[in-house]
Structures are given as C-alpha cells and as structure tokens.
XYZ file of N, CA and C in Angstrom:
339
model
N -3.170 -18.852 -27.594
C -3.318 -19.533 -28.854
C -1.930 -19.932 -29.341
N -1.944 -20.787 -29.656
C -0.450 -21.490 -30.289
C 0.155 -21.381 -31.724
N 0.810 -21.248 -32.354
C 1.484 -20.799 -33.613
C 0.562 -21.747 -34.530
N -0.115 -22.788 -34.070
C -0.621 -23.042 -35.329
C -2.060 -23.206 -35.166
N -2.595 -22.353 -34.145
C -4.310 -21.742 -34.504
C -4.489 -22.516 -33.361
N -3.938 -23.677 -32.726
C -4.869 -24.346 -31.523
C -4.612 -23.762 -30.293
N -5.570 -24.322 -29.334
C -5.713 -23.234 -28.024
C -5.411 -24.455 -26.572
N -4.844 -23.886 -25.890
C -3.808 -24.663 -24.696
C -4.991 -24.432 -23.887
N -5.334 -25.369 -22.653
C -6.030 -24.978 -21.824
C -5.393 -24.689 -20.603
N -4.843 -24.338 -19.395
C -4.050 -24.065 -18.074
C -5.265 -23.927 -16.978
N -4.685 -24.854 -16.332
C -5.475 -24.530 -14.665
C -4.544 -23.420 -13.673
N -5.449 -22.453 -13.589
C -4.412 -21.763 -11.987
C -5.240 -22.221 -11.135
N -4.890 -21.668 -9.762
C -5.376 -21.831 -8.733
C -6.682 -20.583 -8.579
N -7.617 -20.728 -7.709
C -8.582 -20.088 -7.533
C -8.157 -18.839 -6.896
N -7.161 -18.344 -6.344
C -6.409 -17.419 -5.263
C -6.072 -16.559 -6.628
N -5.074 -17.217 -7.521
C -4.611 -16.692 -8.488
C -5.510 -16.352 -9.603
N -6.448 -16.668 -10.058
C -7.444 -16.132 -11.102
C -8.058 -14.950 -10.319
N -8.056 -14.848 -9.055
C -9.387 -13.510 -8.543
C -7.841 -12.513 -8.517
N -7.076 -12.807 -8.208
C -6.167 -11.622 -8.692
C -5.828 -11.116 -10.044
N -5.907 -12.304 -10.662
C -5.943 -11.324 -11.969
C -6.932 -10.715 -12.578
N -7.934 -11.211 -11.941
C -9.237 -10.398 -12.184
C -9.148 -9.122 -11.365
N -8.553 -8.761 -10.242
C -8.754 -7.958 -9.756
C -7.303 -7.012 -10.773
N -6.603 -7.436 -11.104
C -5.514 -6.402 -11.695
C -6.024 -5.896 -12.502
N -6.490 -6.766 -13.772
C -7.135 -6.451 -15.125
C -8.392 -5.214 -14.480
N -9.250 -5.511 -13.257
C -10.201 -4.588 -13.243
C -9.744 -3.540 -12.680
N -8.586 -3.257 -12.284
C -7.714 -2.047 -11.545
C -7.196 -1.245 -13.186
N -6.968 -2.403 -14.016
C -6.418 -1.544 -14.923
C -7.408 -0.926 -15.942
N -8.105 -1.919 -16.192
C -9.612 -1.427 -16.955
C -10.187 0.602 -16.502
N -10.163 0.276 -15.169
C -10.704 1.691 -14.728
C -9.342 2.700 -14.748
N -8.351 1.996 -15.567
C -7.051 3.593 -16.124
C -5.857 3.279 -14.926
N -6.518 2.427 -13.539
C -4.913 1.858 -12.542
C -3.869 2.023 -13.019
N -2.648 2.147 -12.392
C -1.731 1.314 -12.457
C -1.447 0.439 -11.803
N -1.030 -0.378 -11.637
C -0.605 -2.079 -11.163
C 1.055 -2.083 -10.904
N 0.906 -2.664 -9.813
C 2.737 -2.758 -9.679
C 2.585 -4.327 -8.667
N 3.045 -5.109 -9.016
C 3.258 -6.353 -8.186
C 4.763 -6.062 -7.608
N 5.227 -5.878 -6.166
C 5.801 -5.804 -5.345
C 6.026 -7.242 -4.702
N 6.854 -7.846 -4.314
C 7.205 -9.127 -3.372
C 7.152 -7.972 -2.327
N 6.750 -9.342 -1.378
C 6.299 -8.870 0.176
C 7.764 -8.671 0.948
N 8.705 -9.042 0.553
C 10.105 -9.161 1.549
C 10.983 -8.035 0.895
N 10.513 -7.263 -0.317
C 11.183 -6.131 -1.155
C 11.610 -5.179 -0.396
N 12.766 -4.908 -0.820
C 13.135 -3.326 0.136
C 12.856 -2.206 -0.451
N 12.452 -1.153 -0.035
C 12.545 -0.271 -0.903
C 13.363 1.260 -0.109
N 13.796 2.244 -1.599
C 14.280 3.276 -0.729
C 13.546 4.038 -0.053
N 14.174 5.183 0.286
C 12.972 6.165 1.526
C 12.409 6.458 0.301
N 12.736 7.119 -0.719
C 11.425 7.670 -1.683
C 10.842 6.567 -2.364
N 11.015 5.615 -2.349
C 9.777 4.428 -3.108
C 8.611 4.395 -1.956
N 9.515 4.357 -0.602
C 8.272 4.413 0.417
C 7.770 5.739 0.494
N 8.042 6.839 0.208
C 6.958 8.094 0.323
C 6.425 7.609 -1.155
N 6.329 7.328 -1.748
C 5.386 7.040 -2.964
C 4.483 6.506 -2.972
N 4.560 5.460 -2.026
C 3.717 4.276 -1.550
C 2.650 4.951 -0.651
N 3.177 5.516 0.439
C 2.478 6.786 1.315
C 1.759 7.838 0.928
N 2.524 7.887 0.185
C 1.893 9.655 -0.684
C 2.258 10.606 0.516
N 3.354 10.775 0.681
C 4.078 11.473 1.815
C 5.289 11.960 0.849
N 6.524 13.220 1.855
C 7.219 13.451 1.311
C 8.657 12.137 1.602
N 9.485 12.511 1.088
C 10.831 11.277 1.603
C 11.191 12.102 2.926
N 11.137 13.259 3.136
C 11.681 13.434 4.123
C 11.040 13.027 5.548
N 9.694 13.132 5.246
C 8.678 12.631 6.095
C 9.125 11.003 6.460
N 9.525 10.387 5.557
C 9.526 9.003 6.015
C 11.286 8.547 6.281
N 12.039 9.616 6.068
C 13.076 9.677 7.283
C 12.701 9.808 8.150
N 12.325 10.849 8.690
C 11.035 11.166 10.214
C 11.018 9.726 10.553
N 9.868 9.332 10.258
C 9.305 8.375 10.481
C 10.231 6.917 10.877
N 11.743 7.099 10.086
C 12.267 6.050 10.344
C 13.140 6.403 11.760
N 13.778 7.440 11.859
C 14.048 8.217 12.770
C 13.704 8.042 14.159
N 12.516 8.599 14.082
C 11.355 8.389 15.684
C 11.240 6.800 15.655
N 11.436 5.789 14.856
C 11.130 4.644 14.926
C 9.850 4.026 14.531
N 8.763 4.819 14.340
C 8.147 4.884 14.010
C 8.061 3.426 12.656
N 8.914 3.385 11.497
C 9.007 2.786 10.665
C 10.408 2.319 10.697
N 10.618 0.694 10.501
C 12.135 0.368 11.250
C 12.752 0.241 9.208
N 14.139 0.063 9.656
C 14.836 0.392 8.357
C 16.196 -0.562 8.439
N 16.136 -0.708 7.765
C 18.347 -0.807 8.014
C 18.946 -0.218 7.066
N 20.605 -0.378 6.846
C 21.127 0.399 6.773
C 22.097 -0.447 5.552
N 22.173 0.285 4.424
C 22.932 -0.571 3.054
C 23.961 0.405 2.919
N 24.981 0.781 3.891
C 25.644 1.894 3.641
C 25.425 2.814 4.392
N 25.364 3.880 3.681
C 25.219 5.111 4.311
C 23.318 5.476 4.140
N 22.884 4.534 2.851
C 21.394 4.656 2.432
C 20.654 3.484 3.244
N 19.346 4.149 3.584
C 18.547 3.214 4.276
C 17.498 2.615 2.824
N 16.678 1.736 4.008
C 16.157 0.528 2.922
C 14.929 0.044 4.191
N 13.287 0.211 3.554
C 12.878 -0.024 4.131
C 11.766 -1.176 3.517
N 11.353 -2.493 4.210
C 10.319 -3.529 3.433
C 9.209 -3.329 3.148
N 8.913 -3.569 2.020
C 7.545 -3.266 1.859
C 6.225 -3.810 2.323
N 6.411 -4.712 3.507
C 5.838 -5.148 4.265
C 5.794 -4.236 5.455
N 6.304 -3.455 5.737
C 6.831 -2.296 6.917
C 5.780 -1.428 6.140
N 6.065 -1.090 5.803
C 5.330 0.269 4.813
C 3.869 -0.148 4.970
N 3.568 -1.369 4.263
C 2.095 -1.325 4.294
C 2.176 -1.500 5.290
N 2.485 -2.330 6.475
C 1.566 -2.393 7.927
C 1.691 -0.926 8.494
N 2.124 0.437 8.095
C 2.385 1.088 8.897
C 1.308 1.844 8.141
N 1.182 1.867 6.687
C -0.055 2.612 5.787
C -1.325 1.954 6.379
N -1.423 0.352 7.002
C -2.571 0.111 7.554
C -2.880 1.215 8.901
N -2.084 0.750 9.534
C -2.644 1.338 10.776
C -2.908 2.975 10.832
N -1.951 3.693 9.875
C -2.958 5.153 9.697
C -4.009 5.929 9.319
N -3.995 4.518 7.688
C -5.698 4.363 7.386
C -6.421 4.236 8.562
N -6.607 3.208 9.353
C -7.647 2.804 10.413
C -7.616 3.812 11.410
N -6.523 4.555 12.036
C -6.693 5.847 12.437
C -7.618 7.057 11.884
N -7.043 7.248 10.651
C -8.288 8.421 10.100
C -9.481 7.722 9.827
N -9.661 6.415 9.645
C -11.071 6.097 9.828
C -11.367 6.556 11.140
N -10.866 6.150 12.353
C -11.538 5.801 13.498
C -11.928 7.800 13.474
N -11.041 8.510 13.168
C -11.561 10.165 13.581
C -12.329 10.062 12.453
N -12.503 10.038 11.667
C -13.428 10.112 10.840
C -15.125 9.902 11.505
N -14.820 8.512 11.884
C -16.466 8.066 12.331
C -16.186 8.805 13.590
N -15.412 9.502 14.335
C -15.553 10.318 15.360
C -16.274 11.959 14.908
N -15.757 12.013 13.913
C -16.189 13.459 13.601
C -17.600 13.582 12.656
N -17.901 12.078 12.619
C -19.396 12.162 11.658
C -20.631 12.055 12.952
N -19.679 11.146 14.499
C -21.284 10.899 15.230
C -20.943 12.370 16.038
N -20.019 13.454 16.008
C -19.966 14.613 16.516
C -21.167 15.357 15.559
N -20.969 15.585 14.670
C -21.633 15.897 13.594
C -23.211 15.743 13.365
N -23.635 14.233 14.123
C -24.777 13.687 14.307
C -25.394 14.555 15.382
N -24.516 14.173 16.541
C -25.175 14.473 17.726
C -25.329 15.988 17.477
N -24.738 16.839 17.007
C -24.927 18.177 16.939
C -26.050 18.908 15.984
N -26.820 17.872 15.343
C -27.206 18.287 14.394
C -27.103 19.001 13.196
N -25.809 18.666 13.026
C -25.641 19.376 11.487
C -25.747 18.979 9.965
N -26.522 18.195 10.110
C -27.394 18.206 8.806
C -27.086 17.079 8.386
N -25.989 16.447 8.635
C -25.356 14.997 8.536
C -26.741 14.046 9.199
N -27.377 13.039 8.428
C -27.856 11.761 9.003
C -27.831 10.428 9.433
C-alpha cells in the first residue's frame, strides 16, 4: 500500500510466488527460513549446522575427502552447494536402509504391514 492509501500491483514470476508461498508456509508452522545463495561458503560449523552433525565431524568429512573445501588461510570454507549435495546423498542412504529394514521386517513377520 502506498503512503497515500493506493495499492501498486507487481507481477513476479510463477517460480518466485510458489516460493514465497512455500517460506511464508515454513514460517506459519513456527520454521525458520534462511535464504542461502547457492555459491556461499560457509565455515566448518555453519556446515555442521546445516547437517546437524558436530564441526568436528565435518572436518572428518573434509579430511577423508569425503566433502571438498578450500583453504582461506589457515580456516577452511566449504559451499553450500557441497553440503547439500552431500546432505542429499545421506538422506537417500538412510532411506534406502530404511526401506531395507521395513521389507526385513515384512518378510519376518513382525507386525509391520
């Protein structure tokens, strides 16, 4: 609404309205919301935050190679594009044991249907 009572109309794009619908409904149910750029670095503990891991864990992780990093000094710095593809693929891991340990579960009859 504008300082003197009239109302602006704005077009976004269709990409951009379902996200803000999706923020507002992240926040509605008590979320928090953090918009991150995809090329962001972050430190080892922004990425155990992201993880829900410890920082030392995701030294580990950068360590074994596991999660690649560089180097701003003596402090590492890892993208937050790294992070999530690496939070993807462990999700889809404990899925995959997951549906391993539910058709174990099946076949054994334990009460699971």
């Amino acid at each position: 609404m504008e300082e003197d009572g009239s109302e602006q109309t704005v077009e976004i794009p269709a990409t951009a309205f379902h996200l803000l619908v999706d923020i507002l409904s992240q926040m509605a149910q008590g979320n928090a919301v953090t918009l991150i750029p995809i090329h962001a670095e972050l430190t080892t503990q922004e990425a155990a935050k992201i993880l829900n891991v410890s920082r030392p864990f995701v030294v580990k992780l950068i360590e074994s190679g596991e999660l690649p990093c560089r180097r701003v000094g003596r402090h590492r710095r890892v993208y937050f594009k790294d992070v999530m593809k690496y939070k993807q693929q462990i999700d889809s891991q404990r899925m995959q044991v997951l549906d391993e340990l539910v058709a174990q579960a099946q076949e054994l009859n334990m009460g699971y249907e």
